[in-house]
XYZ file of C-alpha atoms in Angstrom:
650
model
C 131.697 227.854 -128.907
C 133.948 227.089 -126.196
C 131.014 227.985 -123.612
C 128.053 227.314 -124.961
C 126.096 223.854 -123.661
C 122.715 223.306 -125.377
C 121.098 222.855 -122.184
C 122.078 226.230 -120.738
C 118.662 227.627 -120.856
C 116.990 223.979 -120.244
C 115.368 224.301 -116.750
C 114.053 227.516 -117.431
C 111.964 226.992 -120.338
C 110.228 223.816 -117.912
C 109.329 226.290 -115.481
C 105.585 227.095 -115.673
C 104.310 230.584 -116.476
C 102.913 232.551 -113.803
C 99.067 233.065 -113.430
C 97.881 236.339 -115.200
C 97.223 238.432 -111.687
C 100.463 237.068 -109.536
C 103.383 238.202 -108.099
C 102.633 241.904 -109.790
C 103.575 243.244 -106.377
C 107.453 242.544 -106.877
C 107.874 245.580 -109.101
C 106.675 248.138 -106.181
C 108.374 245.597 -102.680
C 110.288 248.588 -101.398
C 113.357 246.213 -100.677
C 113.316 244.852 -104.363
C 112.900 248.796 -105.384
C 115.907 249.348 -103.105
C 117.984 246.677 -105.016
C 117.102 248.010 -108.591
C 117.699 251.786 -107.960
C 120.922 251.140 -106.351
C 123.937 252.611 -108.380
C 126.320 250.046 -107.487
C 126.152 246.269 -107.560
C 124.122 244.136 -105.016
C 122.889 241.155 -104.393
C 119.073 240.137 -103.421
C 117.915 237.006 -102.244
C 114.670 235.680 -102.841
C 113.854 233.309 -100.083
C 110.594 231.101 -99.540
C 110.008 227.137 -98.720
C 109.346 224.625 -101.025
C 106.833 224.858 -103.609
C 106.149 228.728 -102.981
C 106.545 229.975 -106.512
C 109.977 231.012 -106.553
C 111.066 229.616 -110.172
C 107.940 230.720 -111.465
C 108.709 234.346 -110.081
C 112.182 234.164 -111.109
C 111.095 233.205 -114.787
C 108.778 236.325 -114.835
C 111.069 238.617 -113.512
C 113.702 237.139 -116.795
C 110.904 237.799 -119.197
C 109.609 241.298 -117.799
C 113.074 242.631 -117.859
C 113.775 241.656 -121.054
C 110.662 242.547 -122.656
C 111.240 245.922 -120.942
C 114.898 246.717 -122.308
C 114.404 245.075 -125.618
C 112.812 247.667 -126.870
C 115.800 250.408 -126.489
C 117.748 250.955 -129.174
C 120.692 252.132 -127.019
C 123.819 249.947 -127.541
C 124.616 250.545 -123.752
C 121.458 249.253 -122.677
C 121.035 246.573 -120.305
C 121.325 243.121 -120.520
C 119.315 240.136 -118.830
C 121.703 236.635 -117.633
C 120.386 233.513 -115.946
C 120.793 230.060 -114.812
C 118.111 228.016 -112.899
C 119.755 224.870 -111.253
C 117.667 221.700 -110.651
C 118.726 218.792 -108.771
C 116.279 216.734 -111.326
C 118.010 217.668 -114.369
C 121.038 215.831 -113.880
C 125.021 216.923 -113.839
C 124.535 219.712 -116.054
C 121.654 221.480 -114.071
C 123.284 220.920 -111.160
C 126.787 222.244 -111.688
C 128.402 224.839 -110.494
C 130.868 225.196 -113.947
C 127.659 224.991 -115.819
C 126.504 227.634 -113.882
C 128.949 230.047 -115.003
C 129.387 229.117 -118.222
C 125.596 229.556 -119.301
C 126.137 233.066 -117.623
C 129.173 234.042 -119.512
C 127.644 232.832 -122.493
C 124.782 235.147 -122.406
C 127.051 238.022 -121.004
C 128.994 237.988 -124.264
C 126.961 237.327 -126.634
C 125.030 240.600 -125.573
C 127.871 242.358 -124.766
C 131.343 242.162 -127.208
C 133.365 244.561 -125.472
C 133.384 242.088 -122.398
C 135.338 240.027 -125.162
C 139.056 241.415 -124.047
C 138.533 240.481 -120.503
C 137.322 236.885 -121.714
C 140.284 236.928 -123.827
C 143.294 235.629 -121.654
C 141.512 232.643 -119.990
C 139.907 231.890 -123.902
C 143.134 231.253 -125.355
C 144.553 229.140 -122.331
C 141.141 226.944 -122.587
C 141.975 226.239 -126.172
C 145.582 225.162 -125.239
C 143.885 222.851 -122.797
C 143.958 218.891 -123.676
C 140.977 217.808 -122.281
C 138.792 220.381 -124.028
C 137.175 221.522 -120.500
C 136.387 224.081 -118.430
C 137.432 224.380 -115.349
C 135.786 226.154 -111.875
C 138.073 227.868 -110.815
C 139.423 229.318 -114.327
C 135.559 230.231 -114.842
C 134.910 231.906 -111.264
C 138.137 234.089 -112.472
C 136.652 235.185 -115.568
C 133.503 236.155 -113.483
C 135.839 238.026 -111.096
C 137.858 239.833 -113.721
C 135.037 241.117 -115.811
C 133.699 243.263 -112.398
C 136.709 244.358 -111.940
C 138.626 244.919 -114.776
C 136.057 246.390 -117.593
C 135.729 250.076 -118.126
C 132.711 249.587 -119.792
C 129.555 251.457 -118.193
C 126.907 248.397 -118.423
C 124.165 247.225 -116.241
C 124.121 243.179 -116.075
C 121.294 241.434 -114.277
C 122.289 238.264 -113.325
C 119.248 235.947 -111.962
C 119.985 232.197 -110.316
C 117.605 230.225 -109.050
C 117.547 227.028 -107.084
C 120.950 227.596 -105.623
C 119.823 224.924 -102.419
C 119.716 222.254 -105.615
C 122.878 223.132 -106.648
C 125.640 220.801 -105.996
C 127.079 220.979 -102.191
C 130.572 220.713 -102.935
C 132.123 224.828 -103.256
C 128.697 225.592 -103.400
C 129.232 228.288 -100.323
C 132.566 229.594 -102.322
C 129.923 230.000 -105.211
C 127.808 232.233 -103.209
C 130.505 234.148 -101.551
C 131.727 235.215 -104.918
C 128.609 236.709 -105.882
C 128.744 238.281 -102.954
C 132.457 239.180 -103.063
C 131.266 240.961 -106.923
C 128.891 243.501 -105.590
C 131.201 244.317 -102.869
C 133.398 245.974 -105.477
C 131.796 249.333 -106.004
C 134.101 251.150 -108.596
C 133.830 248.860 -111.486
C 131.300 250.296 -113.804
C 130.281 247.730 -114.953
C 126.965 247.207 -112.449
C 125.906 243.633 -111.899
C 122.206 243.531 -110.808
C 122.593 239.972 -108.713
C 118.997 237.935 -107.833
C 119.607 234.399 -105.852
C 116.165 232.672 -104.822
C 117.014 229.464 -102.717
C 114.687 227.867 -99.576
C 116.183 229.304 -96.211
C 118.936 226.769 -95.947
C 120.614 227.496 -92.971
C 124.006 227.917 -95.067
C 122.690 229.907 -97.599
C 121.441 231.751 -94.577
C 124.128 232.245 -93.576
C 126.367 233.833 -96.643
C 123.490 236.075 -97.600
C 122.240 237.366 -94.191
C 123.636 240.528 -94.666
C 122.020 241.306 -98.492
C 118.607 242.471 -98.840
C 115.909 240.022 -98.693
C 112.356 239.381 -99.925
C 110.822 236.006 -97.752
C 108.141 234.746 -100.629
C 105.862 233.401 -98.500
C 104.913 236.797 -96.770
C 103.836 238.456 -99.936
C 101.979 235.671 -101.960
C 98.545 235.578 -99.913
C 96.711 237.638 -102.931
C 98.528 235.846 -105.514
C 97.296 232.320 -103.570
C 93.925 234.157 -103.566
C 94.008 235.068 -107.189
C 95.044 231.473 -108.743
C 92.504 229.803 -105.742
C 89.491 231.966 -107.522
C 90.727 231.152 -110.986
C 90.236 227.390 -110.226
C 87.230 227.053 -108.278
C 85.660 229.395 -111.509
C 86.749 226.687 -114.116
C 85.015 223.851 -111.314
C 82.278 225.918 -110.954
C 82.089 225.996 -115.233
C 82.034 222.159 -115.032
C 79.555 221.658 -112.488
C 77.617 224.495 -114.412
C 76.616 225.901 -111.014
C 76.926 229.663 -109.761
C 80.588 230.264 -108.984
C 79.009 231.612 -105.181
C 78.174 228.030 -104.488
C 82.203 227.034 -105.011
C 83.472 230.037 -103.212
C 83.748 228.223 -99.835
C 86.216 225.432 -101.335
C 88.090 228.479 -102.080
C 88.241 230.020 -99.090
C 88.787 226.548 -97.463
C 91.960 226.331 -99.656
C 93.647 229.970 -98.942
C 93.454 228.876 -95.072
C 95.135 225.323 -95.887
C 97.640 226.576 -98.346
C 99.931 227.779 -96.546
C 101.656 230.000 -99.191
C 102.296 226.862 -101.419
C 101.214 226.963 -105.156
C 102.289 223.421 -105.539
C 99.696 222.436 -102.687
C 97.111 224.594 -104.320
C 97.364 223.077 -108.061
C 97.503 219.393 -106.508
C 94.346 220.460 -104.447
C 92.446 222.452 -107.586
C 93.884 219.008 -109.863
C 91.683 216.769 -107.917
C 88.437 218.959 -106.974
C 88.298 219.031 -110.891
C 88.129 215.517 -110.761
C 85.482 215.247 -108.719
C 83.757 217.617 -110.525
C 83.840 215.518 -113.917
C 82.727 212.451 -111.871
C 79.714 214.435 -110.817
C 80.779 215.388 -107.212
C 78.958 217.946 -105.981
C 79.831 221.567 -104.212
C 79.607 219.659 -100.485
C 81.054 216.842 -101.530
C 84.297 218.552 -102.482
C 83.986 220.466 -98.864
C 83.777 217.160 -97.240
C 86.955 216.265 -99.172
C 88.408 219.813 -98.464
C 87.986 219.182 -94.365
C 90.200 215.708 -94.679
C 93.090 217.127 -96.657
C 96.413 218.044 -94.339
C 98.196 221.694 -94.978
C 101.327 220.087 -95.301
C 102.928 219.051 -98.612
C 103.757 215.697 -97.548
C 100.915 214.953 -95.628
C 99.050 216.029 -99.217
C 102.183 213.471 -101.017
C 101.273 210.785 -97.989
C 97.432 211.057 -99.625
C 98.666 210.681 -103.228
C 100.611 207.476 -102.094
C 97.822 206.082 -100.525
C 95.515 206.286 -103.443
C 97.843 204.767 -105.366
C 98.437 202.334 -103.565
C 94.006 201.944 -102.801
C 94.533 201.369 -107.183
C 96.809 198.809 -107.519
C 94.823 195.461 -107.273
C 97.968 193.503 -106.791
C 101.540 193.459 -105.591
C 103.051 193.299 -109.482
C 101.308 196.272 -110.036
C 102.809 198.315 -106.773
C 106.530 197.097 -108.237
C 105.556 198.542 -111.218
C 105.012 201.703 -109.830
C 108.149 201.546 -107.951
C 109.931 200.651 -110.961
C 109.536 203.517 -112.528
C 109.397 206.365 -109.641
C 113.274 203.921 -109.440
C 113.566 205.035 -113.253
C 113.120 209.235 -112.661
C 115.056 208.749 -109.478
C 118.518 207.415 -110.104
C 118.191 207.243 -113.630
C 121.471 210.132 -113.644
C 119.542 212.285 -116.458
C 116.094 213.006 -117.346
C 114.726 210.494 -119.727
C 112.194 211.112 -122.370
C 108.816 209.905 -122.159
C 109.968 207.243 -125.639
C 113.139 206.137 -122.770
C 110.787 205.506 -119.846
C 108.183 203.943 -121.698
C 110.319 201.506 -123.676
C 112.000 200.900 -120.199
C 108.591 200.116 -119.277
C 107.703 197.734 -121.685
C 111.022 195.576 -121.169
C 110.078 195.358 -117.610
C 106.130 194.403 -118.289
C 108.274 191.240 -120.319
C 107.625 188.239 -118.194
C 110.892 186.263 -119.537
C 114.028 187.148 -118.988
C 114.793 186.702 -122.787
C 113.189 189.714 -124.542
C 111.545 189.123 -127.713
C 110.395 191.865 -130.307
C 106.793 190.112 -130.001
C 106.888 191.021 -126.168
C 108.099 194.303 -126.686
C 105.513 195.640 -129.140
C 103.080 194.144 -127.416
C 104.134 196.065 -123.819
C 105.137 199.434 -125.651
C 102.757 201.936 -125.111
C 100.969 202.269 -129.308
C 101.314 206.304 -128.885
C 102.480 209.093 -126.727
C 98.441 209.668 -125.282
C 98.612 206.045 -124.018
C 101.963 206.762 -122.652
C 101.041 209.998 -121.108
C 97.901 208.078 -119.113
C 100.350 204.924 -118.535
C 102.163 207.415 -116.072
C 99.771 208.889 -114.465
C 97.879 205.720 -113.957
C 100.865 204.126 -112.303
C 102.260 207.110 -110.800
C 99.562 209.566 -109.917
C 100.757 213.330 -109.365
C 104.209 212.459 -108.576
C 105.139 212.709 -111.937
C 105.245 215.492 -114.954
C 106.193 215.710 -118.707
C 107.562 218.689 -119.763
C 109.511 219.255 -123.501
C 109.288 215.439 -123.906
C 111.136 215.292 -121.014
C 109.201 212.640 -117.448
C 110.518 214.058 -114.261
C 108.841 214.594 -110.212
C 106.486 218.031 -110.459
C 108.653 219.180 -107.584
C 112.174 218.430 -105.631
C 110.280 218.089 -102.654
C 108.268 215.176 -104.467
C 111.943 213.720 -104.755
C 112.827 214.381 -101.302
C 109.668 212.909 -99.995
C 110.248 209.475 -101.812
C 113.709 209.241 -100.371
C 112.195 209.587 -97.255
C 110.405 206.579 -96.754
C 111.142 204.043 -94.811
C 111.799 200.249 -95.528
C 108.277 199.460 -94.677
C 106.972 201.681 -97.312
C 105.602 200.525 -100.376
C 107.298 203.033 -102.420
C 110.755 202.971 -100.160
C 113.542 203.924 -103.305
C 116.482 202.053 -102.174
C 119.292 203.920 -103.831
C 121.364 200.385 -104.566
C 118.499 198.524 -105.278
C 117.451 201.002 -107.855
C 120.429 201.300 -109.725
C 120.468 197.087 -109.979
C 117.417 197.168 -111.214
C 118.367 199.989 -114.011
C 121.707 198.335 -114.882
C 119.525 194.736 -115.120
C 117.131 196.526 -117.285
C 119.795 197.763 -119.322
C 121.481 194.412 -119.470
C 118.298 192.804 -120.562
C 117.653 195.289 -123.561
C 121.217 195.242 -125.011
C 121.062 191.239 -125.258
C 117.856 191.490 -126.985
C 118.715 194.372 -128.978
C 122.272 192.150 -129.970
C 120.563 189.253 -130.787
C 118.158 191.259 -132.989
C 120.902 192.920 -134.482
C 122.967 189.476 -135.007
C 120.138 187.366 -136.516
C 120.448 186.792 -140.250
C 122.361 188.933 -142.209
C 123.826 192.209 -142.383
C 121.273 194.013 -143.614
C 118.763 192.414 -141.438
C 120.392 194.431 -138.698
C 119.854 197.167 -140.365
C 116.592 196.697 -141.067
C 116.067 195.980 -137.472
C 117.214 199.480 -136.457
C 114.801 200.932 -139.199
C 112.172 199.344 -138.310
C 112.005 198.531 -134.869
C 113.908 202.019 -133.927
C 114.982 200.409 -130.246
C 114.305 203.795 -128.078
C 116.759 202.865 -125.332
C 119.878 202.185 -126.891
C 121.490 205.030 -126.051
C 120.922 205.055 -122.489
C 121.746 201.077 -122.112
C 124.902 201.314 -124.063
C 126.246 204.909 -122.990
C 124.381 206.719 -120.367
C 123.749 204.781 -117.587
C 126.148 204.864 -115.066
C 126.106 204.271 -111.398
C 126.166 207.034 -108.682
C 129.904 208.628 -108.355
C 131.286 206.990 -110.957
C 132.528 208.328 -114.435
C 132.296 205.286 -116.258
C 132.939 201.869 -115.120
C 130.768 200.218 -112.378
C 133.997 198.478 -110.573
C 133.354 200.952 -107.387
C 130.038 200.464 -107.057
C 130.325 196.568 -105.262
C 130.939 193.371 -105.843
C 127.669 192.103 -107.862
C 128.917 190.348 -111.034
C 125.900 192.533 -112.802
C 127.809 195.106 -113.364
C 130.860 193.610 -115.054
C 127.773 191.629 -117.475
C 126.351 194.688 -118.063
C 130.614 196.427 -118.830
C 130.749 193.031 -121.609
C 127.413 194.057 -122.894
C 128.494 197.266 -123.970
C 131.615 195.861 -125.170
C 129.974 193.117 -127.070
C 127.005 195.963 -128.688
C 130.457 198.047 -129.874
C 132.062 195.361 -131.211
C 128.600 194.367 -133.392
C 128.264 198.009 -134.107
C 132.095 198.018 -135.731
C 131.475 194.977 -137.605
C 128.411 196.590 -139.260
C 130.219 199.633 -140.179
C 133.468 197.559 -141.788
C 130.354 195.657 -143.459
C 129.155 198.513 -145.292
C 132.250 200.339 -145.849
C 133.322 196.580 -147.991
C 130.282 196.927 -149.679
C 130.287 200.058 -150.140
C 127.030 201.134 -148.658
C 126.649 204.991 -147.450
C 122.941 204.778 -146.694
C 123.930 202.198 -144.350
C 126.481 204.494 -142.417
C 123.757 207.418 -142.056
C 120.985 205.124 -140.442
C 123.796 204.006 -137.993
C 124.411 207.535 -137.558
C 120.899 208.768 -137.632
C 120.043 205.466 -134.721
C 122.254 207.498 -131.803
C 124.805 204.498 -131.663
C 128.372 205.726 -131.065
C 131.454 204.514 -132.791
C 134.584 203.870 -131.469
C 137.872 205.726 -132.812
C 139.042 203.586 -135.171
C 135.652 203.552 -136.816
C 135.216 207.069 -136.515
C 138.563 207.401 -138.993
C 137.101 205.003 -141.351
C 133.961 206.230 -141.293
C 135.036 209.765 -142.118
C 137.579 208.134 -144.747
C 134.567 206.024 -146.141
C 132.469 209.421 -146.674
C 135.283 212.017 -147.688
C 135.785 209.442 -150.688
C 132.302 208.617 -151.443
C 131.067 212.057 -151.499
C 130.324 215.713 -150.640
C 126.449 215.116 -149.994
C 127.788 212.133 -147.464
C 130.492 214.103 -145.711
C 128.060 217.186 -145.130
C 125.467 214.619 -143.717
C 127.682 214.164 -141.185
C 127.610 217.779 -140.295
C 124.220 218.806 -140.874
C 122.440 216.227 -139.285
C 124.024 217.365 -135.889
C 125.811 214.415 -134.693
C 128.077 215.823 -132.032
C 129.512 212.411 -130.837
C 131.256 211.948 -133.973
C 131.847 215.595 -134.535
C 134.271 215.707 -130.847
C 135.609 212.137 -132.163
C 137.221 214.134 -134.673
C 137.878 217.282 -133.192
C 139.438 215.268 -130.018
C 141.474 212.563 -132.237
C 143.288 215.378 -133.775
C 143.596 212.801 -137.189
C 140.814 214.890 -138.749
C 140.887 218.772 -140.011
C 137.526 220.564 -138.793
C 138.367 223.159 -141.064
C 137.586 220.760 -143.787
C 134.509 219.813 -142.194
C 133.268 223.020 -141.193
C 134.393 224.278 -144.815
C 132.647 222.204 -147.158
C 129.382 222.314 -145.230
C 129.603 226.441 -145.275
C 131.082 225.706 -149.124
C 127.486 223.823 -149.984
C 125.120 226.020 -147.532
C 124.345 223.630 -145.296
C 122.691 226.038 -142.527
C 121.627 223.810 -139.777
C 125.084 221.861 -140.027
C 126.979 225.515 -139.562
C 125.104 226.024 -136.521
C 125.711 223.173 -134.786
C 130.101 222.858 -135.969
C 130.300 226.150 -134.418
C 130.112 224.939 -130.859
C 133.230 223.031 -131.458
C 134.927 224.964 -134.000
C 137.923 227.298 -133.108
C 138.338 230.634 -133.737
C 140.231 230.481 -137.124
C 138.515 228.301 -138.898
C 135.441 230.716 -137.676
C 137.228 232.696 -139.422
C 137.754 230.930 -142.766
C 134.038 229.979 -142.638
C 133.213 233.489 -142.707
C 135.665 234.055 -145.410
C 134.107 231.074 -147.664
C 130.300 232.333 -146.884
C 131.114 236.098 -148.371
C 133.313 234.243 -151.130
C 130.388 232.478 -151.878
C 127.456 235.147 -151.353
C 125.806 233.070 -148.803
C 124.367 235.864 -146.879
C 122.184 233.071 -144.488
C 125.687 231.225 -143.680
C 126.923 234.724 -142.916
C 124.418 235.612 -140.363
C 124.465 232.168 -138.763
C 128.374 232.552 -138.178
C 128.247 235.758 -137.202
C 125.162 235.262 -134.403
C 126.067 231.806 -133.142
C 129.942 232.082 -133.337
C 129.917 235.193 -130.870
C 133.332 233.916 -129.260
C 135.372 233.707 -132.447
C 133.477 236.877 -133.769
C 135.202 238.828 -131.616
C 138.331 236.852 -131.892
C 138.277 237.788 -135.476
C 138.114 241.514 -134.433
C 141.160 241.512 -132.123
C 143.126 238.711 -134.078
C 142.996 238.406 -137.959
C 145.111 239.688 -140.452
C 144.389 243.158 -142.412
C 143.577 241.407 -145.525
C 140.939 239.390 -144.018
C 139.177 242.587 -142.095
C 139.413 244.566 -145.763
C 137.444 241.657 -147.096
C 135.517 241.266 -144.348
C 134.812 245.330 -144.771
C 133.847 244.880 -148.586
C 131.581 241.793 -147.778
C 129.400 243.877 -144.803
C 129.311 246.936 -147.438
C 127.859 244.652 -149.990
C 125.251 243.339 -147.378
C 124.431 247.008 -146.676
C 124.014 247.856 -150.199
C 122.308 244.605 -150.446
C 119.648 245.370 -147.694
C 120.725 243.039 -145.985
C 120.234 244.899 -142.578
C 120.382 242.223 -140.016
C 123.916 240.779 -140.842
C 125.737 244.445 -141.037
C 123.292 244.697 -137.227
C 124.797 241.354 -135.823
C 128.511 242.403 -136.526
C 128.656 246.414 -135.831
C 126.529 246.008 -132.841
């Protein structure tokens, strides 16, 4: 599927739920009753300052709607779009193109009529070379489905975080949103929600929409979580919750309207209360703490800092706040902590002794690692280590020289690409030692958790993917020869099997993350195609998309083959995941070979995951096909089969 991303829904699902009794009032705020009851398209933003809840409201508001209209049976009903950006979530989260095509995504996968407007700019994206979208061809996709469908639809369309959106045509963004519900005779009725801080030019482009500030309506929700808390302290101190309601009180007139302030505050009475603090203590504590959220972030870093018994131990904090900074993606607690244990190795020269002994034994040990080093900066969420907030990001990059935790943006990234350097030497001398098998063994055993990052990922601000802008330090070009060096090790490995004719040694390289180069791609594939059908579907089913848009991209390889045999054999999973990449005719054929073949699962994974070409096949296959097609759906019918005929009438 041309549009689909797998992290298109990412940033949503790491939002936290809200507390049971908050933000009920937005269903009765007369100006977000105004928006919803309008006829026409409009646009609300949701304003309020940092840490105020707006993500969390946002993500209520997506599940209330949809648990509200799921239940109608009406085809016409309405459908429920969004995107939530994050500035900690890397390109992807950040990007406007993303943006749009995780909203277009959802948009016609609910809705297959939208299909003929889609249509035009579909079939010039597949004539494209480079296999991407671009802005501009997505913003007029946007544009042309307001103003060009007949159909009578309401679309809510939620975005959140639009001030951690990228800068650049961020304002032409917003003014198209705008520009959207200006049109008022499309029928089509898009129900637009933006929540941002009050950034002056956000301000600015949505002065003139209605507006609900957060912060103003939030004091009973504050009020509501504050009483929740100081009941659980008051559980743990096994005391009459009257005797903690004064921390509670304490807290609303501190607050400020920030949740994030509140949890921080409620994180460490509970603290207190397991070390045996009592009631007055914690008021004592209370009367010290500053409203502010990075006066409360200034307290953090002092404690810290109060922990640390030495200067190593303050760089090793740094280290890895450095890590979650400029990292370029979110890395997963395995990443950070295997990052962590190459820089705990006193020598230069790694050794695997070192490393197991600095790795962290389990992910418990790795979880209190973090917070040890890094006290509340810091959150896991899906696997996934990033700051609990933006502003946590914002306040690091903040500090000045003189601070202990100053995050020099160049020294950072020389410390990452070092890291990196350091782990690819050890991981190629590991890999070299003894023979070939021994590398292998290496990869099995030792399973070297940041390989991917060190030899692919990391990359220095602004750059695509050399280092040569970044400055003269000869690092860099070290760490470029690296890579090269780890790809030609990885090639000889894969010529070594294919001569000895050694399959399970292809799939552990596969199954390891390492990427091959194009010429080993082609023999790879050649290798497996010859060897056998279980080999060649391996390749599919076990999801490994590098090797997957090797082919696609190369052009050397049919994916109809591909795609084929793995439908041909049943292979699920691997159907799933080929149909983000496969075009619209061999969708087609798939769906052809699953009927053929009476594989009623295949069916319904082709026909609910290859929305794009589902409707392609609708407005662009031959008669012969549809009359099979027609046969096939009667037989599911007849079959009972209720959810496949569902997925393609509807």
């Amino acid at each position: 599927m041309s549009l689909y991303f797998p992290e298109y829904q990412a940033r949503r699902l790491n939002v936290s739920e809200r507390d049971e009794c908050t933000f009920e009032w937005i269903w009765t705020h007369p100006e977000f009753d105004q928006w919803e009851c309008s006829t026409t398209s409009s646009l609300l933003w949701l304003q309020g300052k940092p840490a105020s809840g707006k993500s969390t409201l946002m993500k209520y508001l997506r599940t209330d709607l949809d648990s509200k209209y799921s239940c109608i049976r009406n085809p016409s009903k309405p459908v429920v779009v969004d995107f939530f950006y994050s500035d900690r979530g890397g390109t992807v989260q950040r990007g406007h193109e993303w943006m749009l095509r995780s909203l277009l995504y959802q948009m016609l996968s609910e809705v297959r009529e939208l299909w003929e407007c889609y249509q035009v700019e579909f079939e010039n994206f597949k004539r494209r070379q480079d296999g991407r979208w671009q802005l501009s061809s997505l913003m007029q996709i946007f544009a042309v489905l307001k103003t060009h469908c007949k159909l009578h639809r309401t679309v809510y369309v939620l975005v959140d975080a639009m001030d951690e959106s990228d800068v650049s045509r961020r304002e032409e963004i917003m003014k198209q949103l705008c520009k959207v519900c200006d049109s008022k005779e499309s029928p089509l009725v898009l129900k637009i929600i933006v929540a941002s801080r009050p950034v002056p030019r956000i301000e600015s482009v949505f002065k003139k929409c209605i507006t609900i500030k957060l912060e103003d309506q939030t004091t009973e929700d504050i009020r509501c979580f504050i009483s929740k808390g100081t009941k659980r302290i008051s559980d743990i101190l096994e005391v009459d919750p009257r005797e903690t309601r004064i921390l509670g009180q304490m807290m609303i007139e501190r607050s400020r309207s920030v949740f994030l302030w509140v949890k921080l505050v409620l994180d460490e009475l509970e603290d207190m209360a397991h070390d045996g603090c009592t009631p007055t203590d914690m008021e004592a504590m209370l009367e010290t703490l500053p409203p502010e959220l990075d006066n409360l972030y200034t307290r953090i870093q002092a404690k810290i800092e109060r922990q640390r018994v030495s200067h190593y131990r303050i760089v090793e904090t740094v280290q890895i706040l450095q890590w979650v900074a400029y990292a370029g993606r979110p890395l997963s607690l395995l990443e950070l902590t295997e990052a962590h244990a190459v820089l705990a190795c006193d020598s230069l020269d790694i050794s695997l002794a070192m490393l197991e002994k600095n790795r962290a034994p389990n992910s418990n040990q790795a979880k209190r690692m973090l917070w040890t080093k890094c006290g509340g900066f810091l959150e896991i969420k899906n696997d996934l280590v990033q700051f609990i907030h933006q502003s946590v990001r914002e306040f690091l990059f903040k500090q000045p020289e003189t601070s202990t935790l100053h995050l020099s943006e160049r020294e950072s990234v020389i410390h990452i690409a070092f890291t990196c350097l350091r782990y690819l030497s050890f991981v190629d001398k590991e890999m070299s030692h003894g023979t070939h098998t021994g590398g292998l063994e290496f990869l099995k055993s030792y399973q070297p958790r940041l390989i991917k990052y060190a030899a692919y990922d990391f990359q220095t601000p602004n750059t695509a993917t050399s280092f040569t802008s970044y400055g003269d330090n000869p690092l860099f070009g070290d760490l470029e020869q690296a890579r090269a060096g780890f790809s030609r090790l990885v090639s000889s490995l894969i010529q070594t099997a294919i001569h000895f004719d050694r399959p399970n040694d292809i799939e552990l390289l596969l199954r390891s993350e390492i990427r091959f180069n194009e010429s080993d791609v082609d023999a790879v594939m050649t290798f497996l195609i010859l060897k056998s059908k279980h080999h060649h579907c391996f390749v599919a089913c076990e999801g490994y998309s590098y090797i997957i848009k090797c082919l696609v991209n190369s052009g050397k390889w049919s994916f109809k083959d591909i795609l084929g045999l793995a439908v041909f054999e049943g292979h699920e999973a691997g159907v799933k995941h080929l149909l983000q990449y496969a075009p619209g005719e061999d969708v087609s054929l798939a769906l052809h070979t699953a009927a053929e073949q009476g594989h009623w699962a295949i069916i319904e994974t082709v026909l609910k995951y290859g929305f794009e070409e589902r409707h392609h096949i609708a407005y662009g296959v031959s008669h012969e096909f549809m009359s099979s097609l027609r046969i096939t759906l009667v037989d599911a019918a007849l079959g009972g089969y209720e959810a496949i005929v569902r997925l393609f009438v509807y």
